[in-house]
PDB file of C-alpha atoms and ligand atoms in Angstrom:
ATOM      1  CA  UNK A 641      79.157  77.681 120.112  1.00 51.00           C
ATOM      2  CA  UNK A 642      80.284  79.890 117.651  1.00 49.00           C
ATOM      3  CA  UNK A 643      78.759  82.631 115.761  1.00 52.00           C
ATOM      4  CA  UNK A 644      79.405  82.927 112.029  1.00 52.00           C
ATOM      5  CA  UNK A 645      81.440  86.090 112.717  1.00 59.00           C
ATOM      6  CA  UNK A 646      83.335  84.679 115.595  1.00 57.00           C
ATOM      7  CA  UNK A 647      84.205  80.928 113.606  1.00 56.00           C
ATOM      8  CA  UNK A 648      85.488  83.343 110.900  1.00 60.00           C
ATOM      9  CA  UNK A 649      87.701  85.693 113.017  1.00 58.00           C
ATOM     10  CA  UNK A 650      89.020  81.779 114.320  1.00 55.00           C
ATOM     11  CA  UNK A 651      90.169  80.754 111.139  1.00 54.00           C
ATOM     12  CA  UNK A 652      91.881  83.987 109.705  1.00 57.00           C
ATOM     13  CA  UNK A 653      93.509  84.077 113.278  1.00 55.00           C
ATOM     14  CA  UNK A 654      94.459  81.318 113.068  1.00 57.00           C
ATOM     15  CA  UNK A 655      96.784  81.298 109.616  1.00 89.00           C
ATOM     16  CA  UNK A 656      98.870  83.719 111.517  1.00 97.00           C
ATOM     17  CA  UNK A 657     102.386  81.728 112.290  1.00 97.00           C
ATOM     18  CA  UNK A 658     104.101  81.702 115.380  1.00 98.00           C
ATOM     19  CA  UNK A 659     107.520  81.181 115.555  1.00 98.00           C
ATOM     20  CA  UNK A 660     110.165  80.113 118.393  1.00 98.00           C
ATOM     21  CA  UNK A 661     113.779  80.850 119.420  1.00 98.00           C
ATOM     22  CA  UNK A 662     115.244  80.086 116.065  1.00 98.00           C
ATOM     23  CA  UNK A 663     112.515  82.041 114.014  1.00 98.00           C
ATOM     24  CA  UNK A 664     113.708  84.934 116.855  1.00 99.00           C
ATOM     25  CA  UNK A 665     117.112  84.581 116.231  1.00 98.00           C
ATOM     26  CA  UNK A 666     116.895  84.683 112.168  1.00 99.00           C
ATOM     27  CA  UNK A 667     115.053  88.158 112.484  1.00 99.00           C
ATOM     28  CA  UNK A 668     116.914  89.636 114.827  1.00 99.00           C
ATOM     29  CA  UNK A 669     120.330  89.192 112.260  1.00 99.00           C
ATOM     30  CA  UNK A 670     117.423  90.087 109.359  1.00 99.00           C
ATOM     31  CA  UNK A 671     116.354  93.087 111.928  1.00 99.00           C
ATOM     32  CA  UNK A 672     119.894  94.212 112.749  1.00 99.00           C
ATOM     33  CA  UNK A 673     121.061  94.529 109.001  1.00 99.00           C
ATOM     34  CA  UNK A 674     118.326  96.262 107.754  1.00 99.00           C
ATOM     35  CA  UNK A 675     118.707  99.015 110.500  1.00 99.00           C
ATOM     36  CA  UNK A 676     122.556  98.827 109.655  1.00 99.00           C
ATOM     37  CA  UNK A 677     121.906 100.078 106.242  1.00 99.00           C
ATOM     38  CA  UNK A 678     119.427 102.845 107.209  1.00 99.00           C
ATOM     39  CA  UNK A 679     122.235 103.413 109.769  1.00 99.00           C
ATOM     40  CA  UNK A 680     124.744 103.691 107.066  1.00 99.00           C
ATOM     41  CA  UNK A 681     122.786 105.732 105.043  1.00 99.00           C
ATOM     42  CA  UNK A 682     122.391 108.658 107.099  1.00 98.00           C
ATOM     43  CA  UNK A 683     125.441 110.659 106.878  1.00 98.00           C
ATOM     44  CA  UNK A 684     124.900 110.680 102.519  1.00 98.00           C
ATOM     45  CA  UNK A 685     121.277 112.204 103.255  1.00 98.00           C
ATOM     46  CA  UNK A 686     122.663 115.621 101.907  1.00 98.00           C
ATOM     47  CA  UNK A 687     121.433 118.170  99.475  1.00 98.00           C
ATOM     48  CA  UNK A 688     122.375 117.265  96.137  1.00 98.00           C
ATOM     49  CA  UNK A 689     122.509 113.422  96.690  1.00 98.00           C
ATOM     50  CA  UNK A 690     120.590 111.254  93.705  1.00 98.00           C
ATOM     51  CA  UNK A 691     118.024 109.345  95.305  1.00 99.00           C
ATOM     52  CA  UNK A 692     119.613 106.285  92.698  1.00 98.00           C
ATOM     53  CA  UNK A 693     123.042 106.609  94.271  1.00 98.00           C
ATOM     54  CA  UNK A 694     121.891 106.030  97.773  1.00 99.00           C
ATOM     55  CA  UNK A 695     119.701 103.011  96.329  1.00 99.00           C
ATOM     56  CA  UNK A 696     123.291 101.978  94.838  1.00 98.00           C
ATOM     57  CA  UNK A 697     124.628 101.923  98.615  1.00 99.00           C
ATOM     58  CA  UNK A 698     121.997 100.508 100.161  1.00 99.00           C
ATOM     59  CA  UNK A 699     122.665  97.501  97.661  1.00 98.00           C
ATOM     60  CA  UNK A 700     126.138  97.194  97.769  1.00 98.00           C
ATOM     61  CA  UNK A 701     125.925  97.446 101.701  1.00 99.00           C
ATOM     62  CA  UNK A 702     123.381  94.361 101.782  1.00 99.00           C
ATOM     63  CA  UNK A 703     125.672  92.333  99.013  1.00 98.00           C
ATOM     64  CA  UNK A 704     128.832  93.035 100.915  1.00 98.00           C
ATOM     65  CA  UNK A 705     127.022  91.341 104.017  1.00 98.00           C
ATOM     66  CA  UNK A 706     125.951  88.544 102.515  1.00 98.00           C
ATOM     67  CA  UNK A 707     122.742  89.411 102.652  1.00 98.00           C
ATOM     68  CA  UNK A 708     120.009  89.598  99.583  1.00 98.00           C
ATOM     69  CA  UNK A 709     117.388  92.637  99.000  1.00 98.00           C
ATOM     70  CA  UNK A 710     114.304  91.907  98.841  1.00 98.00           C
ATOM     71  CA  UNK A 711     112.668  94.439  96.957  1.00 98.00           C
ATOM     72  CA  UNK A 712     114.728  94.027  93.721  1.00 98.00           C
ATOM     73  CA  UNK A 713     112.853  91.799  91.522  1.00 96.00           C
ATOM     74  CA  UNK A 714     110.145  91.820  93.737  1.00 97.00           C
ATOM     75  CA  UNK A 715     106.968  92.042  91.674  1.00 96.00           C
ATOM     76  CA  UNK A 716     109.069  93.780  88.949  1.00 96.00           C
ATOM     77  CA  UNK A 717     110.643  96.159  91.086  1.00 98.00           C
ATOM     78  CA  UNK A 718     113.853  97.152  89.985  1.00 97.00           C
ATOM     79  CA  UNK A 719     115.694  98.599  92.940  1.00 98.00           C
ATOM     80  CA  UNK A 720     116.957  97.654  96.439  1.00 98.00           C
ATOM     81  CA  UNK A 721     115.376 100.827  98.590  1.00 99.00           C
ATOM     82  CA  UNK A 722     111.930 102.386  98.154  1.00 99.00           C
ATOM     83  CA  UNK A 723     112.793 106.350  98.529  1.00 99.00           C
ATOM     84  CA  UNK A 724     109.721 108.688  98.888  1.00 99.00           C
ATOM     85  CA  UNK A 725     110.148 112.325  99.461  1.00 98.00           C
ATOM     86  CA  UNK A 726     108.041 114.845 100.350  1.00 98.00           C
ATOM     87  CA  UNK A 727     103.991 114.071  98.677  1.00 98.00           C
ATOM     88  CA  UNK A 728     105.180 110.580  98.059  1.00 99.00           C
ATOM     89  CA  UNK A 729     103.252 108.595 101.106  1.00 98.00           C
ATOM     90  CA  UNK A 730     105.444 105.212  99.658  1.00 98.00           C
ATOM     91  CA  UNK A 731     107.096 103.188  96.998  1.00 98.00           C
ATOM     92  CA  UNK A 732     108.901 106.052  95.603  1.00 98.00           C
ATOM     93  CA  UNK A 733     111.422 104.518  92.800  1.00 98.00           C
ATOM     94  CA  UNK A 734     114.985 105.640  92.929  1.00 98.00           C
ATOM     95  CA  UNK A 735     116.144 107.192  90.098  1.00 98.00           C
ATOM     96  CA  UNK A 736     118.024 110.556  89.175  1.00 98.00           C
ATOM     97  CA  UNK A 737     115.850 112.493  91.183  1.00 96.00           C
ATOM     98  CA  UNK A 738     118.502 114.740  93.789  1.00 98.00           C
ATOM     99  CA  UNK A 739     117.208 115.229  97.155  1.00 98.00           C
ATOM    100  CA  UNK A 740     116.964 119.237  97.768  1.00 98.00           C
ATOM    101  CA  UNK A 741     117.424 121.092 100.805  1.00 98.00           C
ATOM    102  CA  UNK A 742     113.986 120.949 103.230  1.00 98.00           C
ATOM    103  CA  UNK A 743     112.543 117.895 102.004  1.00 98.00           C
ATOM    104  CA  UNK A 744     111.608 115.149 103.910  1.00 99.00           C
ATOM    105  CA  UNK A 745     112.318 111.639 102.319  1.00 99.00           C
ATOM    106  CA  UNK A 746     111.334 108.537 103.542  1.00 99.00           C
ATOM    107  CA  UNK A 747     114.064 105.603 103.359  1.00 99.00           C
ATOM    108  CA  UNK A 748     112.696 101.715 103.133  1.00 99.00           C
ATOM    109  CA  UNK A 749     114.888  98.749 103.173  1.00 99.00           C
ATOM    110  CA  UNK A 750     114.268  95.102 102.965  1.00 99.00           C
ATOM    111  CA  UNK A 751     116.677  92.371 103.479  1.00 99.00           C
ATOM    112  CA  UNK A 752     116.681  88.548 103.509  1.00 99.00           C
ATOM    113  CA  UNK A 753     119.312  87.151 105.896  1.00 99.00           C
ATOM    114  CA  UNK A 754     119.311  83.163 106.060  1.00 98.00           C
ATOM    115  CA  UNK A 755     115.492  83.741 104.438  1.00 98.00           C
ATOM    116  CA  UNK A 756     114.352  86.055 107.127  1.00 99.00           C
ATOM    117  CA  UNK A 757     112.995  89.339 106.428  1.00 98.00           C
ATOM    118  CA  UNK A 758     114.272  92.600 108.291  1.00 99.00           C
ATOM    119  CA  UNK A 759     112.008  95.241 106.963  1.00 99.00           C
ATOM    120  CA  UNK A 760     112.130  98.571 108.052  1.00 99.00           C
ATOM    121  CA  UNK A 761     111.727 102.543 107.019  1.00 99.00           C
ATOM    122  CA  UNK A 762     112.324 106.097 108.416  1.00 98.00           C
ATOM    123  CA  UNK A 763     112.506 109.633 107.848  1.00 99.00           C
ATOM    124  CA  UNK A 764     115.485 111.257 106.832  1.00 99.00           C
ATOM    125  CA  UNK A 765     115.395 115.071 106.850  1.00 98.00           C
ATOM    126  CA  UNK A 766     117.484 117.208 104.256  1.00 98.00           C
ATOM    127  CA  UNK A 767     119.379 119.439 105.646  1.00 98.00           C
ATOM    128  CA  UNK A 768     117.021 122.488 107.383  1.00 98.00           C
ATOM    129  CA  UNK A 769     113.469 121.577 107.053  1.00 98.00           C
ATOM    130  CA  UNK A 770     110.378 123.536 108.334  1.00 98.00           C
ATOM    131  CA  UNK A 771     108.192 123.211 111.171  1.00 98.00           C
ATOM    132  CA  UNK A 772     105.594 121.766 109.834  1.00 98.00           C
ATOM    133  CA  UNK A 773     107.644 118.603 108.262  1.00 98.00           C
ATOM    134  CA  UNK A 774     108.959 118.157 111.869  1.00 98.00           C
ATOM    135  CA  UNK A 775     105.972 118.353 113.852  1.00 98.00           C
ATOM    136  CA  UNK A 776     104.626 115.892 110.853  1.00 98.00           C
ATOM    137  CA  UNK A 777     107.857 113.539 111.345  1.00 99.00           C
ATOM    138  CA  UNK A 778     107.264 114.042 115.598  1.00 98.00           C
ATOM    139  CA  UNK A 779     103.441 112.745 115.131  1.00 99.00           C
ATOM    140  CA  UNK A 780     104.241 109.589 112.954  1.00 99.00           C
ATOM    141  CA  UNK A 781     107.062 108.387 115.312  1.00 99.00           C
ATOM    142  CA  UNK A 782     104.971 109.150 118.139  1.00 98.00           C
ATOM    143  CA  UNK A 783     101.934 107.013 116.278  1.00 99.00           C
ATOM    144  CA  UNK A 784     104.722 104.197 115.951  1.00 98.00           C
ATOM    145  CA  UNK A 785     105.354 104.283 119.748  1.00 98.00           C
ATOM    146  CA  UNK A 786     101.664 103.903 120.401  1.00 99.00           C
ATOM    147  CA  UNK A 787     100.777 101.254 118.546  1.00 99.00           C
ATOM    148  CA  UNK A 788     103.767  99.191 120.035  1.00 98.00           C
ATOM    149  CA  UNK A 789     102.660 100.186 123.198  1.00 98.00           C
ATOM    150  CA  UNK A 790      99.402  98.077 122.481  1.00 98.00           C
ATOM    151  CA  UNK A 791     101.805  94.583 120.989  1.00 99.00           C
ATOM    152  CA  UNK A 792     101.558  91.815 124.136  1.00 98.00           C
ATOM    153  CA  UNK A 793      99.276  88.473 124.094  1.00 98.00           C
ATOM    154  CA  UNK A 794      96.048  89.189 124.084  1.00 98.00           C
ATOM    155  CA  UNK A 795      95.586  92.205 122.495  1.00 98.00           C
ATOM    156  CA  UNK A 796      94.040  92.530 119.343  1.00 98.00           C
ATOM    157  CA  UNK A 797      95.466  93.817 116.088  1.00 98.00           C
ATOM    158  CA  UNK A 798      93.058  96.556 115.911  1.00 98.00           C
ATOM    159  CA  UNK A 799      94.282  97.989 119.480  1.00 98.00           C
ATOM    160  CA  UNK A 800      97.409  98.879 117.438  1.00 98.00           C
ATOM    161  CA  UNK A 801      95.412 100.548 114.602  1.00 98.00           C
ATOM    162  CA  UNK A 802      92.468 102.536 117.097  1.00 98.00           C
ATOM    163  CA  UNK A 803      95.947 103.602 119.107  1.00 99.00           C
ATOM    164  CA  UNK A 804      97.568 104.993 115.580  1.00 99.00           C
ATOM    165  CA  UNK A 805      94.618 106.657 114.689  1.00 99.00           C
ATOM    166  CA  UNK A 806      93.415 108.559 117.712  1.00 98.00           C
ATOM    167  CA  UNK A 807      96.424 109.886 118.080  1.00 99.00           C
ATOM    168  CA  UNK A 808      97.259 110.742 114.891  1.00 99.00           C
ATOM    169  CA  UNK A 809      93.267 112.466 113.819  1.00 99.00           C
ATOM    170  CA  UNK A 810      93.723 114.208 117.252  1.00 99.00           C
ATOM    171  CA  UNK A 811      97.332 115.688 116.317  1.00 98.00           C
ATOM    172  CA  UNK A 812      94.906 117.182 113.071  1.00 98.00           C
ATOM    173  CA  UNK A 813      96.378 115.060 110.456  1.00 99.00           C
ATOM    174  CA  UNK A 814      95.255 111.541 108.849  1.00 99.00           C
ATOM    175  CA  UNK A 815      96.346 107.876 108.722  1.00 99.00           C
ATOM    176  CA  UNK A 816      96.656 106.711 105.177  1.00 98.00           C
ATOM    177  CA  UNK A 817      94.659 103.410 104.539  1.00 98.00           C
ATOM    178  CA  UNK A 818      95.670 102.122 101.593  1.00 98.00           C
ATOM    179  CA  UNK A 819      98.658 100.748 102.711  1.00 98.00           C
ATOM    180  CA  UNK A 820      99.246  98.519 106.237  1.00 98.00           C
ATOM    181  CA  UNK A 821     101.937  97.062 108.108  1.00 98.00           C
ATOM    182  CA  UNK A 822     102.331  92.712 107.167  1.00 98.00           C
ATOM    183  CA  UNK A 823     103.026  89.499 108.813  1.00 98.00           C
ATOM    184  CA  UNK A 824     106.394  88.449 107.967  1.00 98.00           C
ATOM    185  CA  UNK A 825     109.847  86.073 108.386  1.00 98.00           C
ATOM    186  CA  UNK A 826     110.678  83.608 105.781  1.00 98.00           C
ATOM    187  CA  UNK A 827     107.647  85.483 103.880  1.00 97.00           C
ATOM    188  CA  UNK A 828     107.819  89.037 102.935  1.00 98.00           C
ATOM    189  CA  UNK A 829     104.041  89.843 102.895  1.00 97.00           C
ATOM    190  CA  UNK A 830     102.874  87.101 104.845  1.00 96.00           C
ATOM    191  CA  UNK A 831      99.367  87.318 106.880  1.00 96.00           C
ATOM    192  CA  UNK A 832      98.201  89.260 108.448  1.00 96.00           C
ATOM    193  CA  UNK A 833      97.305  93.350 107.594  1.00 97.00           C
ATOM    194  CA  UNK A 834      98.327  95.268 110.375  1.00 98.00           C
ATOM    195  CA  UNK A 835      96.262  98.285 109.917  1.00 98.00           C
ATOM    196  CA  UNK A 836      97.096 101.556 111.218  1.00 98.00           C
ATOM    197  CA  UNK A 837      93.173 102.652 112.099  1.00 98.00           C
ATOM    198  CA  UNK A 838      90.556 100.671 113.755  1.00 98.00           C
ATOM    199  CA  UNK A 839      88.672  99.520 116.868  1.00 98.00           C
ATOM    200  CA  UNK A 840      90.090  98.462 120.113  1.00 98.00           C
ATOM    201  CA  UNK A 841      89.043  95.158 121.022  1.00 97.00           C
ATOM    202  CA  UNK A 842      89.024  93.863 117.417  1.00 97.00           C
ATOM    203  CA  UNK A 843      91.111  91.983 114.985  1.00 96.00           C
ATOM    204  CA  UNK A 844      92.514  88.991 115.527  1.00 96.00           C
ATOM    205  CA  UNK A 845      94.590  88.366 118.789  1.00 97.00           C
ATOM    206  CA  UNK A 846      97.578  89.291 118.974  1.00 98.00           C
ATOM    207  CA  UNK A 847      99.784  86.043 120.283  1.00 97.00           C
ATOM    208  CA  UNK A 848     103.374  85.092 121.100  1.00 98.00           C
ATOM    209  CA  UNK A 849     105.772  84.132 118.271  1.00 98.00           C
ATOM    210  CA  UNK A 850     103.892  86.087 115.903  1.00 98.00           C
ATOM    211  CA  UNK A 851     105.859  88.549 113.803  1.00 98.00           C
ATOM    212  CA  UNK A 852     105.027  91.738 112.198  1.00 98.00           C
ATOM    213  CA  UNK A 853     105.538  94.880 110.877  1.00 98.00           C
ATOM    214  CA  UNK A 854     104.082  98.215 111.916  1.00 99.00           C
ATOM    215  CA  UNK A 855     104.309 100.946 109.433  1.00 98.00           C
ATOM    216  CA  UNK A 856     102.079 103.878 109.620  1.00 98.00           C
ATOM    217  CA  UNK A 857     102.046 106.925 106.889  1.00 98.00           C
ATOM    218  CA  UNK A 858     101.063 110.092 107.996  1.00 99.00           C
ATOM    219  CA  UNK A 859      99.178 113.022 106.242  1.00 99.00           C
ATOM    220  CA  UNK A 860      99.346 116.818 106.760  1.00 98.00           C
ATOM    221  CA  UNK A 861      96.200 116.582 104.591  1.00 98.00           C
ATOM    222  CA  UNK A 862      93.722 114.321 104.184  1.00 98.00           C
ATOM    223  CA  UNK A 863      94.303 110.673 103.797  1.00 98.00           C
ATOM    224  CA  UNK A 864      93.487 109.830 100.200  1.00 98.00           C
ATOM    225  CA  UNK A 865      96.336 108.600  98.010  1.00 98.00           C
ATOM    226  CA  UNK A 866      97.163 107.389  93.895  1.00 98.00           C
ATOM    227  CA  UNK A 867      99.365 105.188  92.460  1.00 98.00           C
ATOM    228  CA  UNK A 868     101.409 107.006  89.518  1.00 98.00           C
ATOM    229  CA  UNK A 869     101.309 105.534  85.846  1.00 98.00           C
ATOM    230  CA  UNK A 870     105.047 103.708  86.926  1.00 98.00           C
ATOM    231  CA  UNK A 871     102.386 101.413  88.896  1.00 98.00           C
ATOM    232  CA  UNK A 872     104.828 101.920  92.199  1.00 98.00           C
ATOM    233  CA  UNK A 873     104.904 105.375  92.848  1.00 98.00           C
ATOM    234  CA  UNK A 874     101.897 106.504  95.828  1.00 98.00           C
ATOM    235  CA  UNK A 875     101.362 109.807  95.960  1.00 99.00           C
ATOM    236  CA  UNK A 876      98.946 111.808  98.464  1.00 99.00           C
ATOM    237  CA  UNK A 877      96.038 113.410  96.710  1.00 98.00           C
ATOM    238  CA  UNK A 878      95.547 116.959  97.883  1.00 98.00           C
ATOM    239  CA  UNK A 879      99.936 117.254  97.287  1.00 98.00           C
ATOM    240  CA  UNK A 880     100.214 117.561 100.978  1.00 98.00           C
ATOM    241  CA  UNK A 881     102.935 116.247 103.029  1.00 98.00           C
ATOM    242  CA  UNK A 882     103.328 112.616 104.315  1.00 99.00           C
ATOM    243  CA  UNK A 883     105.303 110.803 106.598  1.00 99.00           C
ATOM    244  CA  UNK A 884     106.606 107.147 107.495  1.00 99.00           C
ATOM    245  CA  UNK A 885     108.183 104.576 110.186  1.00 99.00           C
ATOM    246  CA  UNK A 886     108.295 100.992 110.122  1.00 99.00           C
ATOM    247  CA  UNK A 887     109.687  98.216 112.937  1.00 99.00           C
ATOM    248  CA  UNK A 888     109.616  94.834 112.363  1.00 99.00           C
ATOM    249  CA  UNK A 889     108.648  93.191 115.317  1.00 99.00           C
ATOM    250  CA  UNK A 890     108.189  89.875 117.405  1.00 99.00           C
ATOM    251  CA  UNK A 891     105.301  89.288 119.910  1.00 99.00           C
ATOM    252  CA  UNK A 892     106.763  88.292 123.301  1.00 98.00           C
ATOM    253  CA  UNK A 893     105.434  86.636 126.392  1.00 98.00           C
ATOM    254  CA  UNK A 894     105.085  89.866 128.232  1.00 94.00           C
ATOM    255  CA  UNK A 895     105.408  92.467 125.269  1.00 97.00           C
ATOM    256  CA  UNK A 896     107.557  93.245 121.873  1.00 98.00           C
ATOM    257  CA  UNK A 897     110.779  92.952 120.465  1.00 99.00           C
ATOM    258  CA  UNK A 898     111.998  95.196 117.921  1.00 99.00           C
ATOM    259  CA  UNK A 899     114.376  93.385 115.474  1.00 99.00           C
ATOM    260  CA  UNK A 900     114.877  96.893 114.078  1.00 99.00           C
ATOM    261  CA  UNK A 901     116.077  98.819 116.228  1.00 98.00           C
ATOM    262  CA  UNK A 902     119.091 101.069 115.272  1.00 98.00           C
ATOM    263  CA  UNK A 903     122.357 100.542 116.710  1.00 98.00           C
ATOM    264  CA  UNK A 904     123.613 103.623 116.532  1.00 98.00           C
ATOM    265  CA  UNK A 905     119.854 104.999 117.389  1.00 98.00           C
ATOM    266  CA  UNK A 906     119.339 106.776 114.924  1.00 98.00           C
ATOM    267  CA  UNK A 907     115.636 105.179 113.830  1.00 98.00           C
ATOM    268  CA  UNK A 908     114.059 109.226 115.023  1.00 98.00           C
ATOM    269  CA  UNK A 909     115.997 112.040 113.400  1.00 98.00           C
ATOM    270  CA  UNK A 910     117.292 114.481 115.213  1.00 94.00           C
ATOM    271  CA  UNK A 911     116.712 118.064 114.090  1.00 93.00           C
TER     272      UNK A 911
HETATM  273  N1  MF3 B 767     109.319  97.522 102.203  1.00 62.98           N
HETATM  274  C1  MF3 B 767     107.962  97.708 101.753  1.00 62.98           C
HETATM  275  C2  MF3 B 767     107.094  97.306 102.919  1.00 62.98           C
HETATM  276  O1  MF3 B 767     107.221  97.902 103.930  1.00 62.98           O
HETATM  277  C3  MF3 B 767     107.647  96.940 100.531  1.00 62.98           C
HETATM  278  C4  MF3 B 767     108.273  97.489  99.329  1.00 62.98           C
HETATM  279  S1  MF3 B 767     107.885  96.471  98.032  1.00 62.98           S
HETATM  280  C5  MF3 B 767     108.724  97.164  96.768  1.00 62.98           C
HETATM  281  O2  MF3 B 767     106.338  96.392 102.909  1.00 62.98           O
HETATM  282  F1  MF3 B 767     108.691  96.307  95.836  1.00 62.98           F
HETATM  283  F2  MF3 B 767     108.141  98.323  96.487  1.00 62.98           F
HETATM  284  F3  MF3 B 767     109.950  97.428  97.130  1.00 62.98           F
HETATM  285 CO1   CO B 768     106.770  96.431 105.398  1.00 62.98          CO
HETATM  286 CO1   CO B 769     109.268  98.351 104.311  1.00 62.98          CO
END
């Protein structure tokens, strides 16, 4: 029999989908694109650069593919890209801002191909940046690798979040946790919350066919976060510096598959 807790961790386990070889096959051409653009994107990551006119490209590329974004018109967003430099932990809204030498910006990209989502972000640095926004940028991809070290059957979802975390509080900066990583495919923000802290051994289990998204954002400071008055905009509270990666993956039989991984591998910067 069942305890109350167990029956309950059933059922929410229970609406997460699981998909087979075509649901693989429309996310890995979703996957592929979105990394494409990111991909593209790279060599106009300059000083100077409006953060509006790479949102432009990253449209344009997606249109010209045949491809739709999904973030424009999403909930009354108005662009294709969410850009967030520096303080901003997410959801930064391009506009006329210019990227300045030694900032950090986070890139995130969204597309729909044949109604499958390829969702994914990274860190872009501007020209020289410091050593403490590498070692920052170093720690969140490393957090990334960790908690898809954890993604096979079986696991649980908060064996990817207790993996983030340890790391990441033991490195001496924080996980944010107002934001988490999704379920996803012909959805967007589909069931369930990947969270990026936790406890091993919880959460629901992690089982083949499922598809997610892991995207961690990591604080020099401490962890808290606001949402500016443009209702998009999160910010971290203390001004300090955040980071951000995000895959979009599918569960295997005997591990992960990352639908967006970068062709021309750039997904980690290089500084
Ligand atoms: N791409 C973001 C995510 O990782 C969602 C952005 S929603 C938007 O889930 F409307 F802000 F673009
Ligand atoms: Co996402
Ligand atoms: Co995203």
């Amino acid at each position: 029999m069942l305890t109350i807790e167990a029956d309950a961790e059933l059922i929410r386990s229970e609406r997460i989908k699981t998909h087979g070889p075509e649901g693989f096959e429309g996310m890995r051409k979703a996957g592929r694109l979105a990394a494409e653009c990111l991909d593209m994107l790279t060599p106009h990551v300059v000083p100077g650069v409006l953060t509006d006119d790479l949102d432009k490209l990253a449209r344009e590329f997606i249109l010209d593919h045949g491809a739709l974004p999904a973030c424009l018109f999403y909930r009354g967003y108005a662009k294709t890209v969410c850009i967030s430099p520096n303080h901003v932990v997410c959801h930064g809204i391009p506009g006329e801002r210019a990227l300045r030498e030694g900032d950090i910006a986070n890139i995130d990209v969204t597309v729909i191909v044949d109604g499958w989502h390829g969702d994914t972000s990274r860190m872009y640095p501007v020209g020289e940046i410091n050593a403490r926004a590498k070692r920052l940028i170093e720690v969140t991809y490393e957090a990334m690798d960790r908690g898809l070290a954890q993604v096979r059957p079986g696991a649980r979802f908060g064996d990817i979040g207790w993996a983030i975390q340890q790391y990441v509080e033991a490195q001496r900066c924080s996980v944010v946790r107002d934001f988490c990583g999704h379920g996803l495919g012909k959805v967007f923000h589909d069931s369930p919350n990947v969270l990026h802290f936790g406890q091993k051994g919880t959460g629901p289990e992690i089982k083949a066919g499922m598809f997610f998204t892991i995207e961690p954002m990591v604080n020099l400071g401490k962890s808290q976060v606001k949402v500016l008055n443009d209702g998009w905009t999160a910010v971290t509270r203390d001004k300090s510096l955040s980071a951000q990666c995000e895959h979009s993956v599918g569960v295997t039989e005997n591990g992960v598959e990352l639908f967006t991984a970068s062709p021309k591998g750039l997904f980690r910067p290089t500084f």
